[in-house]
Amino acid sequence: MEDYFVQLKHITKTFPGIVANDDVSIDIKKGEIYALLGENGAGKSTLMSILFGLYEPDGGQIFIKGKEVSITSPLKANKLNIGMVHQHFKLVSDQTIAENIILGAEPMKKKWGFIKSIDIDRANKEVAELSKRYNLEVNPTDIIKDIPVSTRQRVEILKMLYRNAELLIFDEPTAVLAPQEINSLLEIIKSLRDNGKTIILITHKLDEIKQVADRCAILCKGKLIDILDVKKASTQQMANLMVGREIELEEVREEVKKGKVVLEVENLSYKDKDKVSKISDVSFKIYEGEVLSIAGVSGNGQVEIADAICNMIRATSGTIKLNGKSIDHMNIRERAEAGIAYIPEDRQNVGLILDFPLYENLILKEYFREPYCSKHGILNFNEFKKQSNELIENFDIRSGKGCETTVRSMSGGNQQKAIVAREIALNSSLIIFVQPTRGLDVGAIDNIHNKINELRKQGKAILLISLELDEIMALSDTILVLYSGKVQTIEDAKNLSKNQVGEYMMGVHNNA
Amino acid sequence: MLKKMNIFQRIFYAFCGEGKARKLRTSIFCILASMVFGGIILLLLGKNPIVAYKSLLQGAGILPKIKYPGRKNQLTDILNLLDYTTPMVFASLAVAVALKCGLFNICVSGTMIFTGILATTLVGYSNLDPFVARILVVIIGIVGGGLLGALIGWLKYRFNMNEVIVSIMLNYIINYIASFVINSRYADPISRESVEIGQNARLTLMNFEAMGLKMNISLLFPFAILVVFLIDFLMKRTKLGFELKSVGTSPLASKYAGMNVKRTMILSMVISGALAGLAGVAYYLGTYGSIQPRVLPALGFDAIAVALLGFITPIGCFFASILVMIFQCGTSYLSSRLGVLREIASLITSILLLFSACAVYFNQKADSYHNKFLMEDKSDE
Ligand SMILES: Nc1ncnc2c1ncn2[C@@H]1O[C@H](COP(=O)(O)OP(=O)(O)OP(=O)(O)O)[C@@H](O)[C@H]1O
Ligand SMILES: [Mg+2]
């Protein structure tokens, strides 16, 4: 009898129209890193939410250290030493790191012997000790909103550790991180294991699994397909099992002749509310049939460039021309109509209206024009649904109730697919992709990469902003590297190696 | 699972738990619960709640009374009820439209006084042809209210002022200006209210004689029904309605989709204001006929809870308005029959509104039962 921390037995969970988990049984040993792999919508997040007490299963049992338990709420999960880092962090942005960590488990002291109050000094000290013990550097008194994403993630991890979690669940922790940060997170995860913690890791990146995981369970459409010993399996094998077909991890690119200039950005600058310069003096051109990528460490102004082109933010100075005409005076809708499609970075708050059904979200950029809307302003939902069903088919968007599904209940990856589908369908001359494959499974990534190549062949101009260097290297004709809002280099992709791009990203050279 | 719950939890779950027509069931639960509470109070006062509720319904014209004074019968009572309901329908719609767009319009009361005093002074004392006068009054209601809504929306747009604070302040400003106008020029020396308006401008036909009866017929009620359907259509089927809901749900995503967020907000305040303005003329130039100075109509605030009771949908607002007005109209009869204070009916109404404001909480509570009992059941197996 092995020493299991968690045993999930025959877990079944259905949502209206879909079986999210279908008789799934997994056993997780104490002190191992257990990876969950599966396509978008395979039911990974659902399974973990059940273990964390967010959903109740329709059937099945959960054993913790051999004892059957019922986990009815996250509070109960905490008591059973289970912690979870959600893909979308749950932190109070106006409070300090220490305050966030102790929230709900505050150390108390008595003032003048009787008035109870929170012992913030002790909290700060405890958090500092904890962060030292696990090598998770944070400054307990920093305010959450001032710290970068990767530090916030550390705070989430510390939050679990502070509550004495022994089983740590990570739901796609690396999707929000830049490559360097990913490596350090993986190191942290490994050292947590070496400290005796048990870890469940959900990720779509096979090399990450290869790097840290001991075993890996593969889910497909709610069912458990296989459990692999990671050391003995190849990434190709994992990918094939997961998608249920052969995946080509290598992509082929054809030569495409560049056409006319589509987008011309000149001396673009942007300062934010506090007059901090976010982009300064950026100029570039994108031609028909060209993919221009902007590489850079997260937060170096890439997203601001995309936002400024679409007018989500107003550029402080500079000019932008689309197809030879200035679009500086245009508002967001006019620019979109002039031929700009935009896949934004924040899919949940910007790209989608989560509480609206899928069919309304898929027509969000076109609802005001025929055939979706008559001249008198009356909407025709049949047309909405017709077009939506086509997109759902073409882009393999999976959900419980087809186009009627509320987007909030869809899996993260399928939400992303919905945005990509909508924007590509606009048939614009310029398409801006910001992190288009974030949170997608290998099959879906492959799909989107093929779409990008196809669009390039059709003569579209494509601006790709990504934190994934591999993605940039695989898809681009031209690479622009940005460092603290300034162009480091613009170069034909053939002349740059991955290492060189990495060096430019750190601001080591400057070619511009 | 149901076996584990006690009887109260079981009933509660049947009304507020997951399943079909949940909103409707929850509303019915709120209504019944408030009646149970009211019943307990009545019992404490030594009155029979069944008789009390029956006389409430009789007073509102839903059930026949034992005897009627001359030239009155159940029909006249029902017509009265509809007359009282009309302003509430408009007022709750006003709240609902703004809420759908994520705005909180608590200036309904102020807007009512505003259009009330405008229409009273401009048309109420004129001797225009009745047809022209009434059309004018309605137009003043719509335009006056719309302009006031536009002002609130514009202040929010231009100076980023919070619409709630602007609304509260406008309530005061309008209220005092209106009292000033009434007291200095139009006050009736006996009632201390504004002089009653002429019948030619009145939106309710008072003491209309037909079939041997004297009835008060609200001319605006059919229009109110029409407006309910119009607003329903606007919200569900039109581009503007789509934009309103979208801005109300996620301003950021709406901006990204190319909608003019600020313009949409102003528009929703204009529509909301126009509806509140209609409520004003229906109230002051229909049901009543004069304006009491220095009193904000409570109806404008009750409308907030009525809109919530109606789950912020136009059709829901309509039925919630009728329900609340049944309570208010039945009060006199109830108090005269049972010898209880009039306030008891207002008390029950208030409890109802309090419950309806908790509807979402009830649903969550039911869900938590669902979790708790279902899970315990499992672990026993
Ligand atoms: N609250 C919910 N209501 C209805 N359906 C849901 C709900 N949550 C999840 N689903 C459905 O269950 C299925 C599994 O979703 P889940 O989020 O577990 O997928 P996932 O494996 O985490 O996918 P991804 O990699 O895209 O995050 C999806 O089809 C989703 O639409
Ligand atoms: Mg997920």
mmCIF file of N, CA and C in Angstrom, chain A residues 398-468:
data_model
loop_
_atom_site.group_PDB
_atom_site.id
_atom_site.type_symbol
_atom_site.label_atom_id
_atom_site.label_comp_id
_atom_site.label_asym_id
_atom_site.label_seq_id
_atom_site.Cartn_x
_atom_site.Cartn_y
_atom_site.Cartn_z
ATOM 1 N N ARG A 398 -15.754 24.549 -28.036
ATOM 2 C CA ARG A 398 -16.556 23.539 -27.355
ATOM 3 C C ARG A 398 -17.231 24.104 -26.112
ATOM 4 N N SER A 399 -18.496 23.797 -25.966
ATOM 5 C CA SER A 399 -19.214 24.267 -24.784
ATOM 6 C C SER A 399 -20.454 23.418 -24.595
ATOM 7 N N GLY A 400 -21.095 23.628 -23.449
ATOM 8 C CA GLY A 400 -22.212 22.761 -23.091
ATOM 9 C C GLY A 400 -23.418 22.908 -23.991
ATOM 10 N N LYS A 401 -23.808 24.154 -24.268
ATOM 11 C CA LYS A 401 -25.063 24.355 -24.966
ATOM 12 C C LYS A 401 -24.889 25.099 -26.285
ATOM 13 N N GLY A 402 -23.771 24.857 -26.955
ATOM 14 C CA GLY A 402 -23.556 25.490 -28.248
ATOM 15 C C GLY A 402 -23.587 26.998 -28.143
ATOM 16 N N CYS A 403 -24.189 27.658 -29.126
ATOM 17 C CA CYS A 403 -24.123 29.119 -29.165
ATOM 18 C C CYS A 403 -24.927 29.778 -28.051
ATOM 19 N N GLU A 404 -25.750 29.009 -27.350
ATOM 20 C CA GLU A 404 -26.551 29.593 -26.261
ATOM 21 C C GLU A 404 -25.787 29.622 -24.937
ATOM 22 N N THR A 405 -24.624 28.966 -24.869
ATOM 23 C CA THR A 405 -23.884 28.884 -23.614
ATOM 24 C C THR A 405 -23.479 30.271 -23.113
ATOM 25 N N THR A 406 -23.639 30.487 -21.824
ATOM 26 C CA THR A 406 -23.099 31.711 -21.233
ATOM 27 C C THR A 406 -21.579 31.587 -21.230
ATOM 28 N N VAL A 407 -20.905 32.616 -21.715
ATOM 29 C CA VAL A 407 -19.456 32.502 -21.902
ATOM 30 C C VAL A 407 -18.728 32.231 -20.586
ATOM 31 N N ARG A 408 -19.266 32.767 -19.494
ATOM 32 C CA ARG A 408 -18.616 32.575 -18.195
ATOM 33 C C ARG A 408 -18.421 31.099 -17.858
ATOM 34 N N SER A 409 -19.347 30.246 -18.315
ATOM 35 C CA SER A 409 -19.241 28.835 -17.940
ATOM 36 C C SER A 409 -18.330 28.050 -18.885
ATOM 37 N N MET A 410 -17.792 28.723 -19.896
ATOM 38 C CA MET A 410 -16.924 27.990 -20.822
ATOM 39 C C MET A 410 -15.513 27.858 -20.253
ATOM 40 N N SER A 411 -14.788 26.858 -20.714
ATOM 41 C CA SER A 411 -13.416 26.699 -20.224
ATOM 42 C C SER A 411 -12.552 27.822 -20.791
ATOM 43 N N GLY A 412 -11.468 28.145 -20.066
ATOM 44 C CA GLY A 412 -10.619 29.267 -20.442
ATOM 45 C C GLY A 412 -10.176 29.224 -21.899
ATOM 46 N N GLY A 413 -9.725 28.078 -22.336
ATOM 47 C CA GLY A 413 -9.216 27.948 -23.698
ATOM 48 C C GLY A 413 -10.304 28.184 -24.731
ATOM 49 N N ASN A 414 -11.496 27.723 -24.448
ATOM 50 C CA ASN A 414 -12.574 27.912 -25.413
ATOM 51 C C ASN A 414 -13.030 29.360 -25.474
ATOM 52 N N GLN A 415 -12.905 30.075 -24.365
ATOM 53 C CA GLN A 415 -13.183 31.517 -24.398
ATOM 54 C C GLN A 415 -12.211 32.199 -25.359
ATOM 55 N N GLN A 416 -10.948 31.807 -25.231
ATOM 56 C CA GLN A 416 -9.931 32.396 -26.103
ATOM 57 C C GLN A 416 -10.225 32.089 -27.570
ATOM 58 N N LYS A 417 -10.615 30.836 -27.846
ATOM 59 C CA LYS A 417 -10.920 30.474 -29.229
ATOM 60 C C LYS A 417 -12.060 31.327 -29.770
ATOM 61 N N ALA A 418 -13.028 31.633 -28.925
ATOM 62 C CA ALA A 418 -14.174 32.426 -29.372
ATOM 63 C C ALA A 418 -13.715 33.807 -29.844
ATOM 64 N N ILE A 419 -12.798 34.422 -29.082
ATOM 65 C CA ILE A 419 -12.314 35.750 -29.474
ATOM 66 C C ILE A 419 -11.562 35.682 -30.798
ATOM 67 N N VAL A 420 -10.673 34.709 -30.883
ATOM 68 C CA VAL A 420 -9.886 34.576 -32.111
ATOM 69 C C VAL A 420 -10.814 34.367 -33.310
ATOM 70 N N ALA A 421 -11.816 33.510 -33.140
ATOM 71 C CA ALA A 421 -12.752 33.234 -34.233
ATOM 72 C C ALA A 421 -13.460 34.512 -34.669
ATOM 73 N N ARG A 422 -13.945 35.271 -33.697
ATOM 74 C CA ARG A 422 -14.683 36.486 -34.013
ATOM 75 C C ARG A 422 -13.818 37.473 -34.796
ATOM 76 N N GLU A 423 -12.589 37.653 -34.338
ATOM 77 C CA GLU A 423 -11.745 38.673 -34.946
ATOM 78 C C GLU A 423 -11.285 38.262 -36.345
ATOM 79 N N ILE A 424 -10.975 36.984 -36.517
ATOM 80 C CA ILE A 424 -10.557 36.549 -37.853
ATOM 81 C C ILE A 424 -11.717 36.683 -38.829
ATOM 82 N N ALA A 425 -12.936 36.402 -38.342
ATOM 83 C CA ALA A 425 -14.106 36.462 -39.224
ATOM 84 C C ALA A 425 -14.380 37.873 -39.733
ATOM 85 N N LEU A 426 -13.803 38.883 -39.081
ATOM 86 C CA LEU A 426 -14.051 40.260 -39.506
ATOM 87 C C LEU A 426 -13.428 40.547 -40.867
ATOM 88 N N ASN A 427 -12.470 39.707 -41.247
ATOM 89 C CA ASN A 427 -11.823 39.856 -42.541
ATOM 90 C C ASN A 427 -11.178 41.225 -42.714
ATOM 91 N N SER A 428 -10.470 41.663 -41.688
ATOM 92 C CA SER A 428 -9.835 42.982 -41.728
ATOM 93 C C SER A 428 -8.484 42.898 -42.422
ATOM 94 N N SER A 429 -7.990 44.059 -42.871
ATOM 95 C CA SER A 429 -6.704 44.016 -43.551
ATOM 96 C C SER A 429 -5.550 43.902 -42.557
ATOM 97 N N LEU A 430 -5.770 44.397 -41.318
ATOM 98 C CA LEU A 430 -4.741 44.243 -40.281
ATOM 99 C C LEU A 430 -5.342 43.458 -39.113
ATOM 100 N N ILE A 431 -4.614 42.453 -38.666
ATOM 101 C CA ILE A 431 -5.095 41.696 -37.508
ATOM 102 C C ILE A 431 -4.028 41.742 -36.428
ATOM 103 N N ILE A 432 -4.422 42.216 -35.250
ATOM 104 C CA ILE A 432 -3.485 42.295 -34.140
ATOM 105 C C ILE A 432 -3.752 41.145 -33.190
ATOM 106 N N PHE A 433 -2.771 40.304 -33.001
ATOM 107 C CA PHE A 433 -2.916 39.190 -32.067
ATOM 108 C C PHE A 433 -2.081 39.478 -30.833
ATOM 109 N N VAL A 434 -2.699 39.596 -29.683
ATOM 110 C CA VAL A 434 -1.918 39.694 -28.455
ATOM 111 C C VAL A 434 -2.083 38.376 -27.719
ATOM 112 N N GLN A 435 -1.011 37.669 -27.535
ATOM 113 C CA GLN A 435 -1.018 36.387 -26.827
ATOM 114 C C GLN A 435 -2.131 35.473 -27.313
ATOM 115 N N PRO A 436 -2.186 35.224 -28.627
ATOM 116 C CA PRO A 436 -3.366 34.513 -29.137
ATOM 117 C C PRO A 436 -3.496 33.091 -28.627
ATOM 118 N N THR A 437 -2.398 32.485 -28.221
ATOM 119 C CA THR A 437 -2.492 31.072 -27.859
ATOM 120 C C THR A 437 -2.372 30.844 -26.364
ATOM 121 N N ARG A 438 -2.473 31.920 -25.592
ATOM 122 C CA ARG A 438 -2.382 31.766 -24.149
ATOM 123 C C ARG A 438 -3.505 30.841 -23.649
ATOM 124 N N GLY A 439 -3.126 29.834 -22.907
ATOM 125 C CA GLY A 439 -4.121 28.939 -22.318
ATOM 126 C C GLY A 439 -4.714 27.937 -23.283
ATOM 127 N N LEU A 440 -4.165 27.846 -24.489
ATOM 128 C CA LEU A 440 -4.718 26.874 -25.431
ATOM 129 C C LEU A 440 -3.932 25.565 -25.385
ATOM 130 N N ASP A 441 -4.599 24.465 -25.758
ATOM 131 C CA ASP A 441 -3.897 23.184 -25.798
ATOM 132 C C ASP A 441 -3.100 23.062 -27.094
ATOM 133 N N VAL A 442 -2.222 22.078 -27.161
ATOM 134 C CA VAL A 442 -1.342 21.962 -28.335
ATOM 135 C C VAL A 442 -2.124 21.902 -29.644
ATOM 136 N N GLY A 443 -3.213 21.153 -29.624
ATOM 137 C CA GLY A 443 -4.008 21.031 -30.842
ATOM 138 C C GLY A 443 -4.560 22.374 -31.274
ATOM 139 N N ALA A 444 -5.079 23.127 -30.325
ATOM 140 C CA ALA A 444 -5.677 24.421 -30.642
ATOM 141 C C ALA A 444 -4.606 25.422 -31.059
ATOM 142 N N ILE A 445 -3.432 25.321 -30.437
ATOM 143 C CA ILE A 445 -2.339 26.216 -30.809
ATOM 144 C C ILE A 445 -1.947 25.973 -32.258
ATOM 145 N N ASP A 446 -1.822 24.696 -32.571
ATOM 146 C CA ASP A 446 -1.505 24.289 -33.924
ATOM 147 C C ASP A 446 -2.507 24.894 -34.902
ATOM 148 N N ASN A 447 -3.754 24.782 -34.527
ATOM 149 C CA ASN A 447 -4.848 25.309 -35.318
ATOM 150 C C ASN A 447 -4.711 26.799 -35.582
ATOM 151 N N ILE A 448 -4.423 27.538 -34.506
ATOM 152 C CA ILE A 448 -4.332 28.992 -34.635
ATOM 153 C C ILE A 448 -3.090 29.383 -35.425
ATOM 154 N N HIS A 449 -1.998 28.669 -35.201
ATOM 155 C CA HIS A 449 -0.805 28.964 -35.991
ATOM 156 C C HIS A 449 -1.069 28.738 -37.480
ATOM 157 N N ASN A 450 -1.775 27.647 -37.788
ATOM 158 C CA ASN A 450 -2.122 27.417 -39.186
ATOM 159 C C ASN A 450 -2.982 28.546 -39.736
ATOM 160 N N LYS A 451 -3.912 29.029 -38.896
ATOM 161 C CA LYS A 451 -4.780 30.125 -39.320
ATOM 162 C C LYS A 451 -3.943 31.371 -39.617
ATOM 163 N N ILE A 452 -2.979 31.639 -38.740
ATOM 164 C CA ILE A 452 -2.150 32.827 -38.950
ATOM 165 C C ILE A 452 -1.377 32.694 -40.262
ATOM 166 N N ASN A 453 -0.834 31.513 -40.507
ATOM 167 C CA ASN A 453 -0.109 31.302 -41.760
ATOM 168 C C ASN A 453 -1.022 31.465 -42.967
ATOM 169 N N GLU A 454 -2.247 30.991 -42.806
ATOM 170 C CA GLU A 454 -3.207 31.085 -43.901
ATOM 171 C C GLU A 454 -3.555 32.552 -44.188
ATOM 172 N N LEU A 455 -3.758 33.318 -43.109
ATOM 173 C CA LEU A 455 -4.093 34.733 -43.265
ATOM 174 C C LEU A 455 -2.952 35.476 -43.957
ATOM 175 N N ARG A 456 -1.745 35.071 -43.603
ATOM 176 C CA ARG A 456 -0.562 35.680 -44.194
ATOM 177 C C ARG A 456 -0.569 35.407 -45.698
ATOM 178 N N LYS A 457 -0.943 34.177 -46.038
ATOM 179 C CA LYS A 457 -0.981 33.805 -47.448
ATOM 180 C C LYS A 457 -2.059 34.596 -48.194
ATOM 181 N N GLN A 458 -3.151 34.887 -47.476
ATOM 182 C CA GLN A 458 -4.234 35.668 -48.092
ATOM 183 C C GLN A 458 -3.859 37.133 -48.264
ATOM 184 N N GLY A 459 -2.702 37.509 -47.762
ATOM 185 C CA GLY A 459 -2.271 38.886 -47.936
ATOM 186 C C GLY A 459 -2.695 39.815 -46.822
ATOM 187 N N LYS A 460 -2.999 39.262 -45.640
ATOM 188 C CA LYS A 460 -3.322 40.126 -44.510
ATOM 189 C C LYS A 460 -2.018 40.603 -43.874
ATOM 190 N N ALA A 461 -2.101 41.763 -43.236
ATOM 191 C CA ALA A 461 -0.967 42.213 -42.430
ATOM 192 C C ALA A 461 -1.236 41.760 -41.006
ATOM 193 N N ILE A 462 -0.214 41.182 -40.371
ATOM 194 C CA ILE A 462 -0.443 40.640 -39.036
ATOM 195 C C ILE A 462 0.567 41.195 -38.046
ATOM 196 N N LEU A 463 0.036 41.728 -36.948
ATOM 197 C CA LEU A 463 0.897 42.179 -35.854
ATOM 198 C C LEU A 463 0.732 41.177 -34.727
ATOM 199 N N LEU A 464 1.815 40.499 -34.392
ATOM 200 C CA LEU A 464 1.744 39.459 -33.365
ATOM 201 C C LEU A 464 2.529 39.905 -32.141
ATOM 202 N N ILE A 465 1.847 39.915 -31.015
ATOM 203 C CA ILE A 465 2.538 40.254 -29.774
ATOM 204 C C ILE A 465 2.469 39.042 -28.879
ATOM 205 N N SER A 466 3.622 38.543 -28.484
ATOM 206 C CA SER A 466 3.601 37.302 -27.717
ATOM 207 C C SER A 466 4.763 37.290 -26.749
ATOM 208 N N LEU A 467 4.586 36.576 -25.646
ATOM 209 C CA LEU A 467 5.679 36.404 -24.711
ATOM 210 C C LEU A 467 6.438 35.131 -25.024
ATOM 211 N N GLU A 468 5.841 34.289 -25.886
ATOM 212 C CA GLU A 468 6.456 33.014 -26.233
ATOM 213 C C GLU A 468 7.451 33.229 -27.362
#
